[in-house]
mmCIF file of N, CA and C in Angstrom:
data_model
loop_
_atom_site.group_PDB
_atom_site.id
_atom_site.type_symbol
_atom_site.label_atom_id
_atom_site.label_comp_id
_atom_site.label_asym_id
_atom_site.label_seq_id
_atom_site.Cartn_x
_atom_site.Cartn_y
_atom_site.Cartn_z
ATOM 1 N N UNK A 1173 4.785 5.440 -12.545
ATOM 2 C CA UNK A 1173 5.896 4.670 -12.164
ATOM 3 C C UNK A 1173 6.786 4.198 -13.219
ATOM 4 N N UNK A 1174 8.075 4.044 -12.998
ATOM 5 C CA UNK A 1174 8.722 3.666 -14.278
ATOM 6 C C UNK A 1174 9.702 2.864 -13.700
ATOM 7 N N UNK A 1175 10.201 1.734 -14.241
ATOM 8 C CA UNK A 1175 11.529 0.887 -13.604
ATOM 9 C C UNK A 1175 11.262 -0.234 -12.802
ATOM 10 N N UNK A 1176 12.073 -1.051 -12.783
ATOM 11 C CA UNK A 1176 11.955 -1.869 -11.442
ATOM 12 C C UNK A 1176 11.993 -1.616 -10.145
ATOM 13 N N UNK A 1177 10.780 -1.964 -9.585
ATOM 14 C CA UNK A 1177 10.844 -1.346 -8.301
ATOM 15 C C UNK A 1177 12.110 -1.898 -7.340
ATOM 16 N N UNK A 1178 12.553 -0.687 -6.517
ATOM 17 C CA UNK A 1178 13.546 -0.605 -5.891
ATOM 18 C C UNK A 1178 13.105 -1.184 -4.217
ATOM 19 N N UNK A 1179 13.930 -2.386 -3.721
ATOM 20 C CA UNK A 1179 13.682 -2.908 -2.489
ATOM 21 C C UNK A 1179 13.980 -1.870 -1.252
ATOM 22 N N UNK A 1180 12.876 -1.597 -0.284
ATOM 23 C CA UNK A 1180 13.400 -0.370 0.609
ATOM 24 C C UNK A 1180 12.607 -0.755 1.798
ATOM 25 N N UNK A 1181 13.659 -1.010 2.789
ATOM 26 C CA UNK A 1181 12.764 -1.311 4.303
ATOM 27 C C UNK A 1181 11.993 0.060 4.485
ATOM 28 N N UNK A 1182 10.837 -0.105 5.143
ATOM 29 C CA UNK A 1182 9.937 1.074 5.654
ATOM 30 C C UNK A 1182 10.539 2.425 6.483
ATOM 31 N N UNK A 1183 11.550 1.620 7.396
ATOM 32 C CA UNK A 1183 11.884 2.837 8.452
ATOM 33 C C UNK A 1183 13.350 3.241 7.706
ATOM 34 N N UNK A 1184 13.729 2.943 6.560
ATOM 35 C CA UNK A 1184 14.360 3.763 5.966
ATOM 36 C C UNK A 1184 14.022 5.036 5.418
ATOM 37 N N UNK A 1185 12.791 4.726 5.124
ATOM 38 C CA UNK A 1185 12.139 6.435 4.713
ATOM 39 C C UNK A 1185 12.125 7.411 6.194
ATOM 40 N N UNK A 1186 12.845 6.905 7.202
ATOM 41 C CA UNK A 1186 13.166 7.959 8.224
ATOM 42 C C UNK A 1186 14.538 8.252 8.015
ATOM 43 N N UNK A 1187 15.038 6.969 7.918
ATOM 44 C CA UNK A 1187 16.739 7.326 8.129
ATOM 45 C C UNK A 1187 16.905 8.220 7.044
ATOM 46 N N UNK A 1188 16.562 8.088 5.791
ATOM 47 C CA UNK A 1188 16.864 8.646 4.781
ATOM 48 C C UNK A 1188 16.665 10.319 5.026
ATOM 49 N N UNK A 1189 15.292 10.614 5.572
ATOM 50 C CA UNK A 1189 15.103 11.889 5.655
ATOM 51 C C UNK A 1189 15.981 12.714 6.663
ATOM 52 N N UNK A 1190 16.882 12.351 7.432
ATOM 53 C CA UNK A 1190 17.748 12.822 8.168
ATOM 54 C C UNK A 1190 18.982 12.646 7.846
ATOM 55 N N UNK A 1191 19.255 11.871 7.037
ATOM 56 C CA UNK A 1191 20.823 11.502 6.950
ATOM 57 C C UNK A 1191 21.539 12.636 6.325
ATOM 58 N N UNK A 1192 22.949 12.783 7.084
ATOM 59 C CA UNK A 1192 23.634 13.965 6.913
ATOM 60 C C UNK A 1192 25.036 13.530 6.320
ATOM 61 N N UNK A 1193 25.222 12.387 6.172
ATOM 62 C CA UNK A 1193 26.489 11.900 5.808
ATOM 63 C C UNK A 1193 27.091 10.833 6.932
ATOM 64 N N UNK A 1194 26.595 10.814 8.010
ATOM 65 C CA UNK A 1194 27.086 9.913 8.783
ATOM 66 C C UNK A 1194 26.567 8.888 8.754
ATOM 67 N N UNK A 1195 27.304 7.458 8.915
ATOM 68 C CA UNK A 1195 26.908 6.087 8.776
ATOM 69 C C UNK A 1195 27.780 5.091 9.370
ATOM 70 N N UNK A 1196 27.234 3.759 9.375
ATOM 71 C CA UNK A 1196 28.302 2.808 9.887
ATOM 72 C C UNK A 1196 29.596 2.576 9.123
ATOM 73 N N UNK A 1197 29.751 3.010 8.083
ATOM 74 C CA UNK A 1197 31.352 3.153 7.541
ATOM 75 C C UNK A 1197 31.102 3.813 6.512
ATOM 76 N N UNK A 1198 32.308 4.462 5.712
ATOM 77 C CA UNK A 1198 32.535 5.201 4.925
ATOM 78 C C UNK A 1198 31.714 4.635 3.667
ATOM 79 N N UNK A 1199 31.803 3.215 3.364
ATOM 80 C CA UNK A 1199 31.018 2.950 2.138
ATOM 81 C C UNK A 1199 29.691 3.120 2.258
ATOM 82 N N UNK A 1200 29.246 2.633 3.734
ATOM 83 C CA UNK A 1200 27.476 2.737 3.612
ATOM 84 C C UNK A 1200 27.238 4.060 3.641
ATOM 85 N N UNK A 1201 27.906 5.195 4.121
ATOM 86 C CA UNK A 1201 27.504 6.759 3.970
ATOM 87 C C UNK A 1201 27.593 7.138 2.404
ATOM 88 N N UNK A 1202 28.710 6.522 1.680
ATOM 89 C CA UNK A 1202 28.622 7.244 0.295
ATOM 90 C C UNK A 1202 27.398 6.325 -0.315
ATOM 91 N N UNK A 1203 27.035 5.235 -0.086
ATOM 92 C CA UNK A 1203 26.237 4.411 -0.853
ATOM 93 C C UNK A 1203 24.749 5.012 -0.364
ATOM 94 N N UNK A 1204 24.438 5.393 0.569
ATOM 95 C CA UNK A 1204 23.326 6.030 1.033
ATOM 96 C C UNK A 1204 23.055 7.542 0.221
ATOM 97 N N UNK A 1205 24.153 8.133 0.307
ATOM 98 C CA UNK A 1205 24.288 9.286 -0.181
ATOM 99 C C UNK A 1205 24.028 9.090 -2.200
ATOM 100 N N UNK A 1206 24.523 8.418 -2.678
ATOM 101 C CA UNK A 1206 23.882 7.836 -4.076
ATOM 102 C C UNK A 1206 22.831 7.590 -3.973
ATOM 103 N N UNK A 1207 21.943 6.863 -3.139
ATOM 104 C CA UNK A 1207 20.660 6.566 -3.476
ATOM 105 C C UNK A 1207 19.725 7.860 -3.526
ATOM 106 N N UNK A 1208 20.122 8.605 -2.169
ATOM 107 C CA UNK A 1208 19.332 9.590 -2.179
ATOM 108 C C UNK A 1208 19.188 10.822 -3.261
ATOM 109 N N UNK A 1209 20.486 10.681 -4.201
ATOM 110 C CA UNK A 1209 20.353 11.289 -5.231
ATOM 111 C C UNK A 1209 19.571 10.533 -6.586
ATOM 112 N N UNK A 1210 19.626 8.870 -6.616
ATOM 113 C CA UNK A 1210 19.105 8.752 -7.505
ATOM 114 C C UNK A 1210 17.608 8.423 -7.342
ATOM 115 N N UNK A 1211 17.444 8.688 -6.121
ATOM 116 C CA UNK A 1211 15.787 8.271 -5.827
ATOM 117 C C UNK A 1211 14.999 9.455 -6.275
ATOM 118 N N UNK A 1212 14.408 9.344 -7.534
ATOM 119 C CA UNK A 1212 13.358 10.407 -8.035
ATOM 120 C C UNK A 1212 12.167 9.991 -7.360
ATOM 121 N N UNK A 1213 11.289 11.000 -7.013
ATOM 122 C CA UNK A 1213 10.100 10.989 -6.642
ATOM 123 C C UNK A 1213 9.000 9.542 -7.264
ATOM 124 N N UNK A 1214 9.241 9.542 -8.444
ATOM 125 C CA UNK A 1214 8.478 8.576 -9.512
ATOM 126 C C UNK A 1214 9.064 7.360 -9.300
ATOM 127 N N UNK A 1215 9.871 7.001 -8.595
ATOM 128 C CA UNK A 1215 10.673 5.821 -8.767
ATOM 129 C C UNK A 1215 9.896 4.848 -8.131
ATOM 130 N N UNK A 1216 9.672 3.716 -8.168
ATOM 131 C CA UNK A 1216 8.906 2.822 -7.635
ATOM 132 C C UNK A 1216 9.770 1.907 -6.487
ATOM 133 N N UNK A 1217 9.147 1.667 -5.276
ATOM 134 C CA UNK A 1217 9.803 1.067 -4.254
ATOM 135 C C UNK A 1217 9.016 0.117 -3.779
ATOM 136 N N UNK A 1218 9.324 -1.129 -3.269
ATOM 137 C CA UNK A 1218 8.893 -2.063 -2.843
ATOM 138 C C UNK A 1218 9.124 -2.393 -1.372
ATOM 139 N N UNK A 1219 8.430 -2.312 -0.517
ATOM 140 C CA UNK A 1219 8.404 -2.297 0.842
ATOM 141 C C UNK A 1219 8.772 -3.585 1.503
ATOM 142 N N UNK A 1220 9.763 -3.698 2.011
ATOM 143 C CA UNK A 1220 10.629 -5.217 2.425
ATOM 144 C C UNK A 1220 10.645 -5.082 4.055
ATOM 145 N N UNK A 1221 10.277 -5.943 4.945
ATOM 146 C CA UNK A 1221 10.708 -6.270 6.015
ATOM 147 C C UNK A 1221 11.951 -7.296 5.800
ATOM 148 N N UNK A 1222 13.327 -6.585 5.420
ATOM 149 C CA UNK A 1222 14.267 -7.431 5.299
ATOM 150 C C UNK A 1222 15.280 -6.691 4.161
ATOM 151 N N UNK A 1223 16.653 -7.223 4.328
ATOM 152 C CA UNK A 1223 17.636 -6.401 4.019
ATOM 153 C C UNK A 1223 17.031 -5.963 2.458
ATOM 154 N N UNK A 1224 17.354 -4.660 2.230
ATOM 155 C CA UNK A 1224 17.151 -3.792 0.997
ATOM 156 C C UNK A 1224 18.056 -3.435 0.403
ATOM 157 N N UNK A 1225 18.178 -2.282 -0.486
ATOM 158 C CA UNK A 1225 19.039 -1.102 -1.487
ATOM 159 C C UNK A 1225 19.979 -0.903 -0.467
ATOM 160 N N UNK A 1226 19.544 -0.085 0.770
ATOM 161 C CA UNK A 1226 20.328 0.678 1.702
ATOM 162 C C UNK A 1226 21.365 -0.365 2.441
ATOM 163 N N UNK A 1227 20.834 -1.559 2.996
ATOM 164 C CA UNK A 1227 21.466 -2.527 3.819
ATOM 165 C C UNK A 1227 22.683 -3.095 2.839
ATOM 166 N N UNK A 1228 22.326 -3.072 1.470
ATOM 167 C CA UNK A 1228 23.557 -3.887 0.858
ATOM 168 C C UNK A 1228 24.840 -3.191 1.078
ATOM 169 N N UNK A 1229 25.192 -2.079 1.576
ATOM 170 C CA UNK A 1229 26.627 -1.685 1.961
ATOM 171 C C UNK A 1229 26.847 -1.364 3.624
ATOM 172 N N UNK A 1230 25.755 -1.834 4.229
ATOM 173 C CA UNK A 1230 26.021 -1.869 5.618
ATOM 174 C C UNK A 1230 26.836 -3.288 6.170
ATOM 175 N N UNK A 1231 27.437 -2.812 6.865
ATOM 176 C CA UNK A 1231 28.598 -3.847 7.474
ATOM 177 C C UNK A 1231 27.832 -4.642 8.719
ATOM 178 N N UNK A 1232 26.856 -4.283 9.251
ATOM 179 C CA UNK A 1232 25.871 -5.085 9.990
ATOM 180 C C UNK A 1232 24.904 -5.804 9.214
ATOM 181 N N UNK A 1233 25.291 -5.786 8.053
ATOM 182 C CA UNK A 1233 24.462 -7.091 7.038
ATOM 183 C C UNK A 1233 25.126 -8.249 6.926
ATOM 184 N N UNK A 1234 24.839 -9.418 7.418
ATOM 185 C CA UNK A 1234 25.940 -10.678 7.493
ATOM 186 C C UNK A 1234 24.941 -11.546 6.643
ATOM 187 N N UNK A 1235 25.416 -11.835 5.304
ATOM 188 C CA UNK A 1235 24.593 -12.738 4.598
ATOM 189 C C UNK A 1235 23.338 -12.083 4.146
ATOM 190 N N UNK A 1236 22.635 -11.063 4.152
ATOM 191 C CA UNK A 1236 21.276 -10.604 3.875
ATOM 192 C C UNK A 1236 20.361 -10.699 5.430
ATOM 193 N N UNK A 1237 21.394 -11.032 6.491
ATOM 194 C CA UNK A 1237 20.700 -10.705 7.711
ATOM 195 C C UNK A 1237 20.972 -9.581 8.529
ATOM 196 N N UNK A 1238 20.251 -8.360 8.940
ATOM 197 C CA UNK A 1238 20.706 -7.725 9.772
ATOM 198 C C UNK A 1238 21.201 -8.382 10.937
ATOM 199 N N UNK A 1239 22.213 -7.564 11.870
ATOM 200 C CA UNK A 1239 22.623 -8.469 13.412
ATOM 201 C C UNK A 1239 21.275 -8.200 14.168
ATOM 202 N N UNK A 1240 20.940 -7.122 14.131
ATOM 203 C CA UNK A 1240 19.669 -6.986 14.930
ATOM 204 C C UNK A 1240 18.428 -7.054 14.296
ATOM 205 N N UNK A 1241 17.756 -8.325 13.630
ATOM 206 C CA UNK A 1241 16.955 -8.503 12.842
ATOM 207 C C UNK A 1241 15.594 -7.827 13.657
ATOM 208 N N UNK A 1242 15.255 -8.509 14.786
ATOM 209 C CA UNK A 1242 14.094 -8.136 15.388
ATOM 210 C C UNK A 1242 13.799 -6.813 15.559
ATOM 211 N N UNK A 1243 14.837 -6.193 16.065
ATOM 212 C CA UNK A 1243 14.910 -4.575 16.457
ATOM 213 C C UNK A 1243 14.475 -3.889 15.071
ATOM 214 N N UNK A 1244 14.928 -4.052 13.948
ATOM 215 C CA UNK A 1244 14.605 -3.162 12.659
ATOM 216 C C UNK A 1244 13.519 -3.844 12.154
ATOM 217 N N UNK A 1245 13.077 -5.021 12.165
ATOM 218 C CA UNK A 1245 11.821 -5.448 11.736
ATOM 219 C C UNK A 1245 10.849 -4.565 12.735
ATOM 220 N N UNK A 1246 10.906 -4.270 13.724
ATOM 221 C CA UNK A 1246 10.042 -3.531 14.944
ATOM 222 C C UNK A 1246 9.774 -2.202 14.531
ATOM 223 N N UNK A 1247 10.803 -1.405 13.676
ATOM 224 C CA UNK A 1247 11.024 -0.034 13.394
ATOM 225 C C UNK A 1247 10.217 -0.213 12.149
ATOM 226 N N UNK A 1248 10.469 -1.319 10.971
ATOM 227 C CA UNK A 1248 9.525 -1.317 9.832
ATOM 228 C C UNK A 1248 8.245 -1.455 10.123
ATOM 229 N N UNK A 1249 7.798 -2.436 10.755
ATOM 230 C CA UNK A 1249 6.104 -2.760 11.271
ATOM 231 C C UNK A 1249 5.326 -1.309 11.970
ATOM 232 N N UNK A 1250 6.380 -0.842 12.755
ATOM 233 C CA UNK A 1250 5.678 0.685 13.209
ATOM 234 C C UNK A 1250 5.183 1.496 11.865
ATOM 235 N N UNK A 1251 6.374 1.705 10.947
ATOM 236 C CA UNK A 1251 6.120 2.612 9.546
ATOM 237 C C UNK A 1251 5.011 2.051 9.049
ATOM 238 N N UNK A 1252 5.018 0.616 8.853
ATOM 239 C CA UNK A 1252 3.765 0.179 7.866
ATOM 240 C C UNK A 1252 2.728 0.339 8.219
ATOM 241 N N UNK A 1253 2.714 -0.070 9.673
ATOM 242 C CA UNK A 1253 1.087 0.351 10.430
ATOM 243 C C UNK A 1253 0.754 1.805 10.586
ATOM 244 N N UNK A 1254 1.651 2.771 10.733
ATOM 245 C CA UNK A 1254 1.416 4.159 10.991
ATOM 246 C C UNK A 1254 0.990 4.869 9.689
ATOM 247 N N UNK A 1255 1.791 4.412 8.583
ATOM 248 C CA UNK A 1255 1.383 5.011 7.434
ATOM 249 C C UNK A 1255 0.271 4.232 6.498
ATOM 250 N N UNK A 1256 -0.186 3.168 7.013
ATOM 251 C CA UNK A 1256 -1.400 2.329 6.376
ATOM 252 C C UNK A 1256 -0.890 1.835 5.101
ATOM 253 N N UNK A 1257 0.258 1.313 5.465
ATOM 254 C CA UNK A 1257 0.996 0.485 3.925
ATOM 255 C C UNK A 1257 1.118 -0.910 4.824
ATOM 256 N N UNK A 1258 1.587 -1.670 3.568
ATOM 257 C CA UNK A 1258 1.630 -3.426 3.657
ATOM 258 C C UNK A 1258 3.012 -3.770 3.210
ATOM 259 N N UNK A 1259 3.594 -4.639 3.960
ATOM 260 C CA UNK A 1259 4.702 -5.285 3.066
ATOM 261 C C UNK A 1259 4.622 -5.762 1.899
ATOM 262 N N UNK A 1260 5.559 -5.960 0.906
ATOM 263 C CA UNK A 1260 5.476 -5.929 -0.351
ATOM 264 C C UNK A 1260 4.643 -4.964 -1.363
ATOM 265 N N UNK A 1261 4.094 -3.709 -0.768
ATOM 266 C CA UNK A 1261 3.460 -2.766 -1.646
ATOM 267 C C UNK A 1261 4.419 -2.220 -2.420
ATOM 268 N N UNK A 1262 4.150 -1.895 -3.587
ATOM 269 C CA UNK A 1262 5.039 -0.959 -4.454
ATOM 270 C C UNK A 1262 4.109 0.349 -4.718
ATOM 271 N N UNK A 1263 4.711 1.684 -4.313
ATOM 272 C CA UNK A 1263 4.506 3.009 -4.516
ATOM 273 C C UNK A 1263 5.805 3.724 -5.031
ATOM 274 N N UNK A 1264 5.730 4.985 -5.588
ATOM 275 C CA UNK A 1264 6.312 5.790 -5.970
ATOM 276 C C UNK A 1264 7.020 6.244 -4.816
ATOM 277 N N UNK A 1265 8.204 6.487 -4.969
ATOM 278 C CA UNK A 1265 9.417 7.010 -3.474
ATOM 279 C C UNK A 1265 8.683 7.919 -3.215
ATOM 280 N N UNK A 1266 8.458 9.029 -4.050
ATOM 281 C CA UNK A 1266 7.622 10.403 -3.383
ATOM 282 C C UNK A 1266 6.552 10.137 -2.688
ATOM 283 N N UNK A 1267 5.582 9.263 -2.957
ATOM 284 C CA UNK A 1267 4.489 9.076 -2.185
ATOM 285 C C UNK A 1267 4.654 8.485 -1.167
ATOM 286 N N UNK A 1268 5.754 7.670 -0.710
ATOM 287 C CA UNK A 1268 6.182 6.731 0.239
ATOM 288 C C UNK A 1268 6.740 7.887 1.314
ATOM 289 N N UNK A 1269 7.739 8.455 0.893
ATOM 290 C CA UNK A 1269 7.967 9.632 1.895
ATOM 291 C C UNK A 1269 7.304 10.484 2.349
ATOM 292 N N UNK A 1270 6.221 10.998 1.593
ATOM 293 C CA UNK A 1270 5.031 11.871 1.934
ATOM 294 C C UNK A 1270 4.507 11.324 3.102
ATOM 295 N N UNK A 1271 3.748 9.971 2.631
ATOM 296 C CA UNK A 1271 3.362 9.222 4.009
ATOM 297 C C UNK A 1271 4.120 9.502 5.114
ATOM 298 N N UNK A 1272 5.538 8.963 4.920
ATOM 299 C CA UNK A 1272 6.317 9.217 6.391
ATOM 300 C C UNK A 1272 6.411 10.716 6.932
ATOM 301 N N UNK A 1273 6.323 11.372 6.288
ATOM 302 C CA UNK A 1273 6.400 12.830 6.772
ATOM 303 C C UNK A 1273 5.508 13.236 7.130
ATOM 304 N N UNK A 1274 4.154 13.235 6.882
ATOM 305 C CA UNK A 1274 2.747 13.285 7.310
ATOM 306 C C UNK A 1274 2.683 12.248 8.431
ATOM 307 N N UNK A 1275 2.579 10.928 8.264
ATOM 308 C CA UNK A 1275 2.020 10.614 9.246
ATOM 309 C C UNK A 1275 2.883 9.893 10.558
ATOM 310 N N UNK A 1276 4.425 10.162 10.386
ATOM 311 C CA UNK A 1276 5.350 9.974 11.392
ATOM 312 C C UNK A 1276 6.194 11.124 11.875
ATOM 313 N N UNK A 1277 6.600 11.566 11.087
ATOM 314 C CA UNK A 1277 7.792 12.869 11.012
ATOM 315 C C UNK A 1277 7.177 13.799 11.671
ATOM 316 N N UNK A 1278 6.262 14.597 10.876
ATOM 317 C CA UNK A 1278 5.555 15.995 11.025
ATOM 318 C C UNK A 1278 4.690 15.437 12.472
ATOM 319 N N UNK A 1279 4.107 14.379 12.700
ATOM 320 C CA UNK A 1279 3.166 14.124 13.859
ATOM 321 C C UNK A 1279 3.927 14.182 15.128
ATOM 322 N N UNK A 1280 5.220 13.863 14.956
ATOM 323 C CA UNK A 1280 6.221 13.766 16.289
ATOM 324 C C UNK A 1280 6.207 12.390 16.598
ATOM 325 N N UNK A 1281 6.280 11.422 15.961
ATOM 326 C CA UNK A 1281 6.149 9.792 16.462
ATOM 327 C C UNK A 1281 7.259 9.256 15.902
ATOM 328 N N UNK A 1282 8.512 9.834 15.492
ATOM 329 C CA UNK A 1282 9.958 9.461 15.218
ATOM 330 C C UNK A 1282 10.604 8.897 16.485
ATOM 331 N N UNK A 1283 10.614 9.747 17.438
ATOM 332 C CA UNK A 1283 11.137 9.355 18.611
ATOM 333 C C UNK A 1283 10.967 7.675 19.455
ATOM 334 N N UNK A 1284 9.374 7.803 19.411
ATOM 335 C CA UNK A 1284 8.872 6.475 19.786
ATOM 336 C C UNK A 1284 9.123 5.267 19.420
ATOM 337 N N UNK A 1285 9.271 5.532 17.900
ATOM 338 C CA UNK A 1285 9.723 4.322 16.920
ATOM 339 C C UNK A 1285 11.253 3.891 17.323
ATOM 340 N N UNK A 1286 11.984 5.161 17.069
ATOM 341 C CA UNK A 1286 13.544 4.669 17.231
ATOM 342 C C UNK A 1286 14.201 4.768 18.421
ATOM 343 N N UNK A 1287 13.573 4.778 19.423
ATOM 344 C CA UNK A 1287 14.023 5.083 20.732
ATOM 345 C C UNK A 1287 15.410 4.051 21.075
ATOM 346 N N UNK A 1288 15.286 2.884 20.266
ATOM 347 C CA UNK A 1288 16.684 1.841 20.659
ATOM 348 C C UNK A 1288 17.759 2.083 19.214
ATOM 349 N N UNK A 1289 17.529 3.020 18.799
ATOM 350 C CA UNK A 1289 18.384 3.431 17.580
ATOM 351 C C UNK A 1289 19.811 4.058 17.804
ATOM 352 N N UNK A 1290 20.861 3.524 17.376
ATOM 353 C CA UNK A 1290 22.219 4.383 17.868
ATOM 354 C C UNK A 1290 22.067 6.226 17.114
ATOM 355 N N UNK A 1291 21.423 6.338 16.153
ATOM 356 C CA UNK A 1291 21.527 7.660 15.527
ATOM 357 C C UNK A 1291 20.153 8.521 15.959
ATOM 358 N N UNK A 1292 19.708 8.039 17.088
ATOM 359 C CA UNK A 1292 18.415 8.946 17.298
ATOM 360 C C UNK A 1292 18.794 10.381 17.671
ATOM 361 N N UNK A 1293 19.782 10.501 18.222
ATOM 362 C CA UNK A 1293 20.130 12.057 18.389
ATOM 363 C C UNK A 1293 20.395 12.629 17.211
ATOM 364 N N UNK A 1294 20.925 11.891 16.280
ATOM 365 C CA UNK A 1294 21.489 13.053 15.152
ATOM 366 C C UNK A 1294 20.328 13.172 14.348
ATOM 367 N N UNK A 1295 19.375 12.073 14.326
ATOM 368 C CA UNK A 1295 17.989 12.467 13.567
ATOM 369 C C UNK A 1295 17.076 13.672 14.431
ATOM 370 N N UNK A 1296 17.366 13.714 15.411
ATOM 371 C CA UNK A 1296 16.581 14.854 16.585
ATOM 372 C C UNK A 1296 17.161 16.331 16.387
ATOM 373 N N UNK A 1297 18.303 16.278 16.008
ATOM 374 C CA UNK A 1297 19.069 17.531 15.884
ATOM 375 C C UNK A 1297 18.927 17.947 14.404
ATOM 376 N N UNK A 1298 18.313 17.417 13.387
ATOM 377 C CA UNK A 1298 17.993 18.064 12.119
ATOM 378 C C UNK A 1298 16.675 18.059 11.507
ATOM 379 N N UNK A 1299 16.666 18.713 10.560
ATOM 380 C CA UNK A 1299 15.135 18.646 9.924
ATOM 381 C C UNK A 1299 14.774 17.941 9.078
ATOM 382 N N UNK A 1300 14.122 17.451 8.940
ATOM 383 C CA UNK A 1300 13.502 16.262 7.529
ATOM 384 C C UNK A 1300 13.508 16.669 6.255
ATOM 385 N N UNK A 1301 14.298 15.979 5.494
ATOM 386 C CA UNK A 1301 14.607 16.526 4.081
ATOM 387 C C UNK A 1301 13.292 16.317 3.340
ATOM 388 N N UNK A 1302 12.187 15.439 3.742
ATOM 389 C CA UNK A 1302 10.786 15.373 3.260
ATOM 390 C C UNK A 1302 9.906 16.634 3.520
ATOM 391 N N UNK A 1303 10.296 17.376 4.796
ATOM 392 C CA UNK A 1303 9.316 18.440 4.858
ATOM 393 C C UNK A 1303 9.214 19.437 4.108
#
């Protein structure tokens, strides 16, 4: 791993797997597309249950706090638990997405985690880019 670890919410490992250009705003979508292009498999990420690199362009980020903090923290905790990871852990992006794919997406557990998410139908209708 090389470079400074990029802060990343664990549940964003699922969101990024199904991102197809839709988002909360044009700026958010453009930023997500840029992140997906920049995040090489060896890039270190630091798992955080708080605002991260993806959230930086989200209109629901109000001064570093999500407008639904408990809901998204629940998504994060579920991903950490199912993948056997811990908040604050640093690992290569490719290793993280591999765990998300194996332990959650391929296992069919995403719908149970994401049941309250407005993007659930979008994710359900596309294949994971991590597969």
